[in-house]
Amino acid sequence: MNDFSPAQLAKLANEFDIEGEVMDVSPFGSGHINDTFRVITDGSGGARYLLQRVNHHVFKDVAAVMENIQRVTNHLKARYATEFEGCNHLDRRVLTLIPAKDAESYHRDERSNFWRMFILLDGTRSYDIVETPQQAREGGRAFGQFQRLLADLDVGLIHEVLPDFHHIGNRLGQLGRAVDSDAVGRVRRVQEELSFIKDRERRMHAILELAAQGRLPVRITHNDTKFNNVLLDDGDRAQCVIDLDTVMPGYVAYDFGDAIRTIINRAAEDEADLDNVQLNIPLFEAYADGYFEEAHQFLTGDEVASLMEGVLLFPYMQAVRFLTDFLEGDHYYKTHHADHNLQRTRAQLKLVSELEAHEPELRDIVARVAARYQ
Ligand code: GN1
Ligand code: MG
């Protein structure tokens, strides 16, 4: 992140079609993969932008990522314009890319980094930990609406930019290889975590099994539905779904599960004190209700039945991914201290235990909410 001086960043910002002179560039947000900066110019009303370096070690085909984003944002804007007639704040509802001066959607610098720019939405905020049912409900509506408005876009047009991204067999395979090579000698420290993971391997294949039976439609899904990827306005109304890098063909249970992973947890994703990893069940119901309000129009019965499998799977899969990175020497996720990936792993596994302990109650809630929208 600090590889770039303010002058270099200002120069990069000027590669894009921005209004005015760059006044300030500063680090922004809490993503684990890309580098994000806020750019302020003296353009009319003080224009604000987001400048991002796309991590091309993770996203190996950046052009395909950008094509997906353009296709999806264009489609969403067209859908908002027809569905909400007179909706004249399209660039507050949907991310807007600022093209590079050569009209490309991204800029490649002399060190082969990939850069892109979006309009920064003023007066919005995101939450790492959800505080109120109203926020949770708005998150559900936002991701439900996102899926609903994309339901009539041909999924065949969307590139699978990270193949098998949410395939648990693939993730467990990566973990197995990391254990076998034990590149940084950490395997002996994680025996307990490995056996917890092993014990649950089978049931975590539930979604893949339903899919193999042809029971789950492949839809265009977001695939990174952390709650902080919804921007809310100052009245906590959902404004815009962000972070569209992973929009790909997928199953709705994946988006539901990943959202619940961050919403139902009273603590942070990387909480150090495992006693604080507790469920906030009213937020679960509120999210589910907001989600169904939008999604009941297209969800099939099998999809509804798969949602709880996603809820159990996502903290588990996230733990598998954090643990793999820990065993490989922390190359994938940005870490902020030694053993950060191990701490993240433990917090996610604790969340799995809590979800298992409350599974019947959570299933009842999904059934009750689904019935409300029948
Ligand atoms: C990464 O970069 P960020 O924070 O949006 C990751 C997600 C994980 C998440 C865990 C491309 O997302 O899949 O769920 O960290 N993105 C990628 O916080 O791997
Ligand atoms: Mg992301």
Short mmCIF file of C-alpha atoms and ligand atoms in Angstrom, two decimals:
data_model
loop_
_atom_site.label_atom_id
_atom_site.label_comp_id
_atom_site.label_asym_id
_atom_site.label_seq_id
_atom_site.Cartn_x
_atom_site.Cartn_y
_atom_site.Cartn_z
CA MET A 1 0.00 0.00 0.00
CA ASN A 2 2.77 2.41 0.88
CA ASP A 3 4.62 1.47 -2.29
CA PHE A 4 3.19 4.59 -3.88
CA SER A 5 4.02 8.18 -3.05
CA PRO A 6 1.26 10.83 -3.04
CA ALA A 7 2.75 12.26 -6.23
CA GLN A 8 2.65 8.88 -7.97
CA LEU A 9 -0.93 8.33 -6.85
CA ALA A 10 -1.97 11.76 -8.10
CA LYS A 11 -0.32 10.99 -11.43
CA LEU A 12 -2.19 7.68 -11.61
CA ALA A 13 -5.47 9.44 -10.80
CA ASN A 14 -4.78 11.75 -13.72
CA GLU A 15 -4.72 8.79 -16.09
CA PHE A 16 -8.50 8.78 -15.66
CA ASP A 17 -11.18 11.06 -16.96
CA ILE A 18 -11.63 12.98 -13.70
CA GLU A 19 -12.95 16.46 -13.14
CA GLY A 20 -10.55 19.08 -11.75
CA GLU A 21 -7.11 18.94 -10.17
CA VAL A 22 -6.21 16.28 -7.61
CA MET A 23 -6.15 17.82 -4.12
CA ASP A 24 -5.74 14.74 -1.92
CA VAL A 25 -5.20 10.98 -2.20
CA SER A 26 -5.43 8.78 0.91
CA PRO A 27 -5.83 5.08 1.76
CA PHE A 28 -9.46 3.98 2.07
CA GLY A 29 -11.48 0.99 3.29
CA SER A 30 -10.59 -2.38 4.78
CA GLY A 31 -10.35 -4.84 1.86
CA HIS A 32 -8.02 -7.83 2.16
CA ILE A 33 -7.08 -8.09 -1.52
CA ASN A 34 -7.01 -4.83 -3.53
CA ASP A 35 -5.49 -1.45 -2.56
CA THR A 36 -8.00 1.37 -2.40
CA PHE A 37 -7.48 5.15 -2.24
CA ARG A 38 -9.86 8.07 -1.97
CA VAL A 39 -9.15 10.87 -4.43
CA ILE A 40 -10.49 14.38 -3.90
CA THR A 41 -10.27 16.99 -6.63
CA ASP A 42 -11.29 20.62 -6.90
CA GLY A 43 -13.86 19.70 -9.58
CA SER A 44 -17.37 21.13 -9.21
CA GLY A 45 -18.62 20.61 -5.66
CA GLY A 46 -15.36 18.81 -4.73
CA ALA A 47 -15.47 15.65 -6.82
CA ARG A 48 -14.56 12.40 -5.07
CA TYR A 49 -13.33 9.17 -6.56
CA LEU A 50 -12.05 5.75 -5.57
CA LEU A 51 -8.76 4.73 -7.13
CA GLN A 52 -8.02 1.01 -6.86
CA ARG A 53 -5.09 -1.18 -7.66
CA VAL A 54 -6.55 -4.56 -8.62
CA ASN A 55 -4.56 -7.46 -7.17
CA HIS A 56 -3.55 -9.26 -10.36
CA HIS A 57 -1.97 -12.13 -8.45
CA VAL A 58 -5.50 -12.99 -7.34
CA PHE A 59 -7.42 -11.74 -10.40
CA LYS A 60 -5.19 -13.05 -13.16
CA ASP A 61 -7.47 -11.84 -15.97
CA VAL A 62 -8.18 -8.25 -15.00
CA ALA A 63 -9.74 -7.49 -18.39
CA ALA A 64 -12.36 -10.20 -17.75
CA VAL A 65 -13.07 -8.77 -14.28
CA MET A 66 -13.59 -5.33 -15.79
CA GLU A 67 -15.81 -6.68 -18.54
CA ASN A 68 -18.00 -8.38 -15.93
CA ILE A 69 -18.24 -5.17 -13.90
CA GLN A 70 -19.19 -3.12 -16.94
CA ARG A 71 -21.79 -5.60 -18.08
CA VAL A 72 -23.33 -5.92 -14.65
CA THR A 73 -23.39 -2.21 -13.83
CA ASN A 74 -24.86 -1.35 -17.26
CA HIS A 75 -27.56 -3.94 -16.81
CA LEU A 76 -28.37 -2.81 -13.27
CA LYS A 77 -28.64 0.82 -14.39
CA ALA A 78 -30.99 -0.11 -17.22
CA ARG A 79 -33.12 -2.18 -14.84
CA TYR A 80 -33.27 0.60 -12.22
CA ALA A 81 -34.23 3.12 -14.89
CA THR A 82 -37.22 1.05 -16.05
CA GLU A 83 -38.31 -0.39 -12.72
CA PHE A 84 -38.10 2.83 -10.76
CA GLU A 85 -39.34 5.26 -13.35
CA GLY A 86 -37.75 8.65 -13.00
CA CYS A 87 -34.99 7.17 -10.85
CA ASN A 88 -32.46 9.90 -11.55
CA HIS A 89 -29.85 8.90 -9.03
CA LEU A 90 -28.55 5.88 -10.92
CA ASP A 91 -24.98 6.61 -9.95
CA ARG A 92 -25.97 6.46 -6.30
CA ARG A 93 -27.63 3.05 -6.73
CA VAL A 94 -25.03 1.38 -8.93
CA LEU A 95 -21.25 1.74 -9.08
CA THR A 96 -19.99 3.95 -11.88
CA LEU A 97 -16.62 3.38 -13.50
CA ILE A 98 -14.62 6.40 -14.61
CA PRO A 99 -12.85 5.42 -17.84
CA ALA A 100 -9.15 5.96 -18.38
CA LYS A 101 -8.21 8.82 -20.70
CA ASP A 102 -7.57 6.30 -23.48
CA ALA A 103 -11.21 5.15 -23.01
CA GLU A 104 -10.21 1.78 -21.53
CA SER A 105 -11.92 0.67 -18.32
CA TYR A 106 -8.55 0.36 -16.54
CA HIS A 107 -5.03 1.71 -16.72
CA ARG A 108 -1.87 -0.38 -16.68
CA ASP A 109 1.16 1.37 -15.20
CA GLU A 110 4.82 0.86 -16.14
CA ARG A 111 5.22 -1.67 -13.32
CA SER A 112 2.34 -3.74 -14.75
CA ASN A 113 -0.09 -2.83 -11.99
CA PHE A 114 -3.74 -2.56 -12.97
CA TRP A 115 -5.65 0.52 -11.83
CA ARG A 116 -9.29 1.54 -12.12
CA MET A 117 -11.48 4.32 -10.84
CA PHE A 118 -15.04 4.63 -9.54
CA ILE A 119 -17.19 7.53 -8.38
CA LEU A 120 -17.06 7.65 -4.57
CA LEU A 121 -20.54 7.88 -3.09
CA ASP A 122 -20.84 10.78 -0.68
CA GLY A 123 -22.87 10.51 2.49
CA THR A 124 -22.71 6.72 2.64
CA ARG A 125 -21.09 4.34 5.09
CA SER A 126 -20.47 0.64 5.56
CA TYR A 127 -20.36 -1.41 8.74
CA ASP A 128 -17.95 -4.22 9.64
CA ILE A 129 -20.28 -5.26 12.46
CA VAL A 130 -24.03 -4.84 12.09
CA GLU A 131 -25.71 -2.95 14.90
CA THR A 132 -29.45 -2.89 14.23
CA PRO A 133 -32.14 -5.06 12.58
CA GLN A 134 -32.87 -2.15 10.26
CA GLN A 135 -29.30 -2.32 8.90
CA ALA A 136 -29.48 -6.10 8.53
CA ARG A 137 -32.83 -5.91 6.74
CA GLU A 138 -31.50 -3.30 4.32
CA GLY A 139 -28.51 -5.54 3.61
CA GLY A 140 -30.89 -8.38 2.77
CA ARG A 141 -32.93 -6.17 0.48
CA ALA A 142 -29.80 -4.88 -1.25
CA PHE A 143 -28.33 -8.31 -2.05
CA GLY A 144 -31.78 -9.74 -2.87
CA GLN A 145 -32.45 -6.87 -5.25
CA PHE A 146 -29.01 -7.27 -6.78
CA GLN A 147 -29.76 -10.92 -7.62
CA ARG A 148 -33.28 -10.15 -8.75
CA LEU A 149 -32.31 -7.37 -11.16
CA LEU A 150 -29.58 -9.57 -12.65
CA ALA A 151 -31.90 -12.55 -13.06
CA ASP A 152 -32.69 -11.60 -16.67
CA LEU A 153 -29.06 -11.13 -17.72
CA ASP A 154 -27.65 -14.19 -19.50
CA VAL A 155 -25.35 -15.92 -17.00
CA GLY A 156 -23.33 -17.23 -19.96
CA LEU A 157 -22.09 -13.68 -20.57
CA ILE A 158 -20.37 -13.49 -17.19
CA HIS A 159 -16.78 -14.75 -16.95
CA GLU A 160 -15.89 -17.12 -14.14
CA VAL A 161 -12.93 -14.96 -13.14
CA LEU A 162 -11.97 -17.11 -10.14
CA PRO A 163 -12.80 -20.70 -11.11
CA ASP A 164 -14.23 -22.85 -8.30
CA PHE A 165 -14.00 -19.89 -5.94
CA HIS A 166 -16.70 -21.25 -3.60
CA HIS A 167 -16.18 -24.95 -4.36
CA ILE A 168 -15.56 -26.49 -0.95
CA GLY A 169 -13.90 -29.58 -2.46
CA ASN A 170 -11.42 -27.28 -4.17
CA ARG A 171 -10.79 -25.34 -0.94
CA LEU A 172 -10.26 -28.50 1.10
CA GLY A 173 -7.89 -29.76 -1.59
CA GLN A 174 -5.84 -26.57 -1.29
CA LEU A 175 -5.74 -26.98 2.49
CA GLY A 176 -4.65 -30.61 2.15
CA ARG A 177 -1.77 -29.61 -0.12
CA ALA A 178 -0.73 -26.84 2.26
CA VAL A 179 -0.66 -29.37 5.12
CA ASP A 180 1.39 -31.82 3.06
CA SER A 181 4.04 -29.33 2.11
CA ASP A 182 4.05 -27.51 5.47
CA ALA A 183 6.07 -24.75 3.81
CA VAL A 184 6.64 -22.63 6.92
CA GLY A 185 6.51 -25.35 9.60
CA ARG A 186 3.17 -24.32 11.12
CA VAL A 187 1.17 -27.53 10.74
CA ARG A 188 2.02 -28.79 14.23
CA ARG A 189 0.33 -25.71 15.70
CA VAL A 190 -3.03 -26.29 14.05
CA GLN A 191 -3.89 -29.92 14.79
CA GLU A 192 -7.06 -29.03 16.67
CA GLU A 193 -8.33 -26.81 13.85
CA LEU A 194 -7.52 -29.48 11.26
CA SER A 195 -9.48 -32.13 13.11
CA PHE A 196 -12.48 -29.80 13.59
CA ILE A 197 -12.44 -29.21 9.84
CA LYS A 198 -12.02 -32.90 9.02
CA ASP A 199 -15.02 -33.87 11.19
CA ARG A 200 -17.34 -31.68 9.12
CA GLU A 201 -16.06 -32.31 5.62
CA ARG A 202 -18.93 -34.46 4.47
CA ARG A 203 -21.85 -32.32 5.42
CA MET A 204 -20.22 -29.25 3.97
CA HIS A 205 -20.72 -30.75 0.52
CA ALA A 206 -24.51 -30.41 0.79
CA ILE A 207 -24.82 -27.58 -1.74
CA LEU A 208 -22.53 -29.31 -4.24
CA GLU A 209 -24.61 -32.47 -3.88
CA LEU A 210 -27.87 -30.61 -4.55
CA ALA A 211 -26.21 -28.94 -7.52
CA ALA A 212 -24.96 -32.27 -8.88
CA GLN A 213 -28.57 -33.50 -8.81
CA GLY A 214 -29.46 -30.54 -11.01
CA ARG A 215 -31.59 -28.98 -8.30
CA LEU A 216 -29.91 -25.57 -7.99
CA PRO A 217 -30.08 -23.03 -10.81
CA VAL A 218 -26.85 -21.25 -11.64
CA ARG A 219 -27.48 -17.52 -11.31
CA ILE A 220 -25.42 -14.38 -11.41
CA THR A 221 -24.34 -13.91 -7.82
CA HIS A 222 -22.12 -11.43 -6.01
CA ASN A 223 -19.85 -13.91 -4.21
CA ASP A 224 -18.44 -11.48 -1.66
CA THR A 225 -21.54 -10.48 0.30
CA LYS A 226 -19.78 -9.32 3.44
CA PHE A 227 -22.04 -6.77 5.05
CA ASN A 228 -19.48 -4.03 4.50
CA ASN A 229 -20.04 -4.43 0.77
CA VAL A 230 -23.38 -2.65 1.07
CA LEU A 231 -23.28 1.13 1.38
CA LEU A 232 -26.01 2.64 3.56
CA ASP A 233 -27.09 6.27 3.68
CA ASP A 234 -27.25 8.35 6.85
CA GLY A 235 -30.74 7.00 7.58
CA ASP A 236 -29.37 3.43 7.24
CA ARG A 237 -31.19 2.83 3.95
CA ALA A 238 -29.29 0.65 1.48
CA GLN A 239 -27.82 2.73 -1.34
CA CYS A 240 -25.50 0.59 -3.36
CA VAL A 241 -23.86 -2.83 -3.52
CA ILE A 242 -20.10 -2.51 -4.01
CA ASP A 243 -17.05 -4.73 -4.63
CA LEU A 244 -18.13 -6.37 -7.85
CA ASP A 245 -14.87 -8.20 -8.66
CA THR A 246 -16.27 -11.61 -7.82
CA VAL A 247 -19.64 -11.30 -9.58
CA MET A 248 -19.80 -14.69 -11.25
CA PRO A 249 -22.11 -17.61 -11.96
CA GLY A 250 -23.05 -19.13 -8.58
CA TYR A 251 -25.73 -20.41 -6.22
CA VAL A 252 -27.89 -18.09 -4.14
CA ALA A 253 -27.04 -20.03 -0.96
CA TYR A 254 -23.45 -18.84 -1.32
CA ASP A 255 -24.44 -15.18 -1.18
CA PHE A 256 -26.89 -15.80 1.64
CA GLY A 257 -24.34 -17.75 3.69
CA ASP A 258 -21.51 -15.27 3.25
CA ALA A 259 -23.76 -12.36 4.21
CA ILE A 260 -25.00 -14.15 7.34
CA ARG A 261 -21.40 -14.98 8.28
CA THR A 262 -20.75 -11.29 8.85
CA ILE A 263 -24.22 -10.24 10.03
CA ILE A 264 -25.04 -12.81 12.68
CA ASN A 265 -21.65 -12.54 14.38
CA ARG A 266 -21.58 -10.11 17.30
CA ALA A 267 -17.81 -9.88 16.91
CA ALA A 268 -15.40 -9.09 14.10
CA GLU A 269 -14.31 -11.62 11.50
CA ASP A 270 -10.92 -11.80 13.24
CA GLU A 271 -12.05 -11.51 16.88
CA ALA A 272 -9.25 -12.60 19.23
CA ASP A 273 -11.47 -13.39 22.23
CA LEU A 274 -13.53 -16.36 21.12
CA ASP A 275 -16.05 -15.82 23.92
CA ASN A 276 -17.19 -12.75 22.02
CA VAL A 277 -18.10 -14.77 18.94
CA GLN A 278 -21.82 -15.07 19.67
CA LEU A 279 -24.89 -15.05 17.48
CA ASN A 280 -27.20 -12.08 17.13
CA ILE A 281 -30.27 -14.01 16.02
CA PRO A 282 -32.66 -11.04 15.56
CA LEU A 283 -30.27 -9.77 12.88
CA PHE A 284 -30.50 -13.12 11.11
CA GLU A 285 -34.27 -12.86 10.90
CA ALA A 286 -34.09 -9.24 9.77
CA TYR A 287 -31.62 -10.05 6.99
CA ALA A 288 -33.66 -13.05 5.87
CA ASP A 289 -36.82 -10.94 5.79
CA GLY A 290 -35.21 -8.20 3.69
CA TYR A 291 -33.72 -10.81 1.38
CA PHE A 292 -37.00 -12.66 0.83
CA GLU A 293 -38.86 -9.44 0.21
CA GLU A 294 -36.85 -9.16 -3.01
CA ALA A 295 -35.89 -12.73 -3.78
CA HIS A 296 -39.18 -14.56 -3.20
CA GLN A 297 -40.12 -13.57 -6.75
CA PHE A 298 -37.57 -15.95 -8.25
CA LEU A 299 -36.36 -18.42 -5.56
CA THR A 300 -37.24 -22.08 -6.10
CA GLY A 301 -38.17 -24.41 -3.23
CA ASP A 302 -34.82 -26.19 -3.48
CA GLU A 303 -33.01 -22.87 -3.31
CA VAL A 304 -34.91 -21.90 -0.16
CA ALA A 305 -33.99 -25.27 1.34
CA SER A 306 -30.32 -24.70 0.45
CA LEU A 307 -29.98 -21.36 2.25
CA MET A 308 -29.17 -22.86 5.66
CA GLU A 309 -26.49 -25.04 4.07
CA GLY A 310 -24.87 -21.83 2.88
CA VAL A 311 -25.08 -20.40 6.41
CA LEU A 312 -23.16 -23.35 7.84
CA LEU A 313 -20.74 -23.56 4.93
CA PHE A 314 -19.45 -20.01 4.71
CA PRO A 315 -17.67 -19.53 8.04
CA TYR A 316 -16.30 -23.04 7.59
CA MET A 317 -14.99 -22.34 4.10
CA GLN A 318 -13.60 -18.99 5.19
CA ALA A 319 -11.73 -20.77 8.00
CA VAL A 320 -10.36 -23.31 5.50
CA ARG A 321 -9.13 -20.43 3.33
CA PHE A 322 -7.57 -18.45 6.18
CA LEU A 323 -5.90 -21.59 7.53
CA THR A 324 -4.53 -22.49 4.09
CA ASP A 325 -3.00 -19.03 3.81
CA PHE A 326 -1.55 -19.34 7.34
CA LEU A 327 0.09 -22.65 6.44
CA GLU A 328 1.44 -21.25 3.16
CA GLY A 329 3.03 -18.24 4.90
CA ASP A 330 0.36 -15.51 4.54
CA HIS A 331 0.62 -14.65 0.85
CA TYR A 332 -3.03 -14.22 -0.07
CA TYR A 333 -4.79 -12.07 2.53
CA LYS A 334 -3.32 -8.86 3.87
CA THR A 335 -2.39 -9.53 7.48
CA HIS A 336 -1.86 -6.93 10.19
CA HIS A 337 0.12 -8.95 12.74
CA ALA A 338 1.81 -12.33 13.20
CA ASP A 339 -0.69 -15.20 13.35
CA HIS A 340 -3.49 -12.97 12.05
CA ASN A 341 -4.71 -15.68 9.68
CA LEU A 342 -4.72 -18.20 12.55
CA GLN A 343 -6.76 -15.82 14.69
CA ARG A 344 -9.20 -15.36 11.79
CA THR A 345 -9.42 -19.13 11.37
CA ARG A 346 -10.25 -19.68 15.03
CA ALA A 347 -12.90 -16.96 15.06
CA GLN A 348 -14.59 -18.47 12.01
CA LEU A 349 -14.51 -21.99 13.45
CA LYS A 350 -16.04 -20.70 16.67
CA LEU A 351 -18.79 -19.20 14.55
CA VAL A 352 -19.37 -22.61 12.94
CA SER A 353 -19.84 -24.13 16.42
CA GLU A 354 -22.30 -21.43 17.42
CA LEU A 355 -24.29 -21.89 14.21
CA GLU A 356 -24.40 -25.65 14.73
CA ALA A 357 -25.68 -25.16 18.27
CA HIS A 358 -28.53 -22.97 17.00
CA GLU A 359 -29.23 -24.74 13.73
CA PRO A 360 -32.85 -25.85 14.43
CA GLU A 361 -33.81 -22.36 15.57
CA LEU A 362 -32.25 -20.80 12.48
CA ARG A 363 -33.99 -23.30 10.19
CA ASP A 364 -37.33 -22.39 11.79
CA ILE A 365 -36.69 -18.73 11.12
CA VAL A 366 -35.97 -19.34 7.43
CA ALA A 367 -39.16 -21.41 7.14
CA ARG A 368 -41.21 -18.74 8.91
CA VAL A 369 -39.84 -15.92 6.78
CA ALA A 370 -40.27 -17.92 3.56
CA ALA A 371 -43.92 -18.61 4.49
CA ARG A 372 -44.49 -14.89 4.99
CA TYR A 373 -43.69 -14.30 1.32
CA GLN A 374 -45.48 -17.25 -0.25
C1 GN1 B 1 -11.63 -11.07 0.60
O1 GN1 B 1 -10.91 -8.20 -0.30
P1 GN1 B 1 -12.19 -8.45 0.38
O2 GN1 B 1 -12.09 -8.07 1.79
O3 GN1 B 1 -13.35 -7.82 -0.32
C2 GN1 B 1 -11.94 -12.29 -0.26
C3 GN1 B 1 -13.31 -12.82 0.10
C4 GN1 B 1 -13.35 -13.18 1.57
C5 GN1 B 1 -12.99 -11.95 2.38
C6 GN1 B 1 -12.92 -12.28 3.86
C7 GN1 B 1 -11.17 -12.21 -3.95
O4 GN1 B 1 -12.53 -10.04 0.29
O5 GN1 B 1 -13.59 -13.97 -0.68
O6 GN1 B 1 -14.62 -13.64 1.92
O7 GN1 B 1 -11.73 -11.40 1.97
N1 GN1 B 1 -11.89 -11.92 -1.66
C8 GN1 B 1 -11.19 -12.68 -2.54
O8 GN1 B 1 -13.00 -11.10 4.59
O9 GN1 B 1 -10.57 -13.69 -2.20
MG MG B 2 -13.93 -8.40 -2.25
#
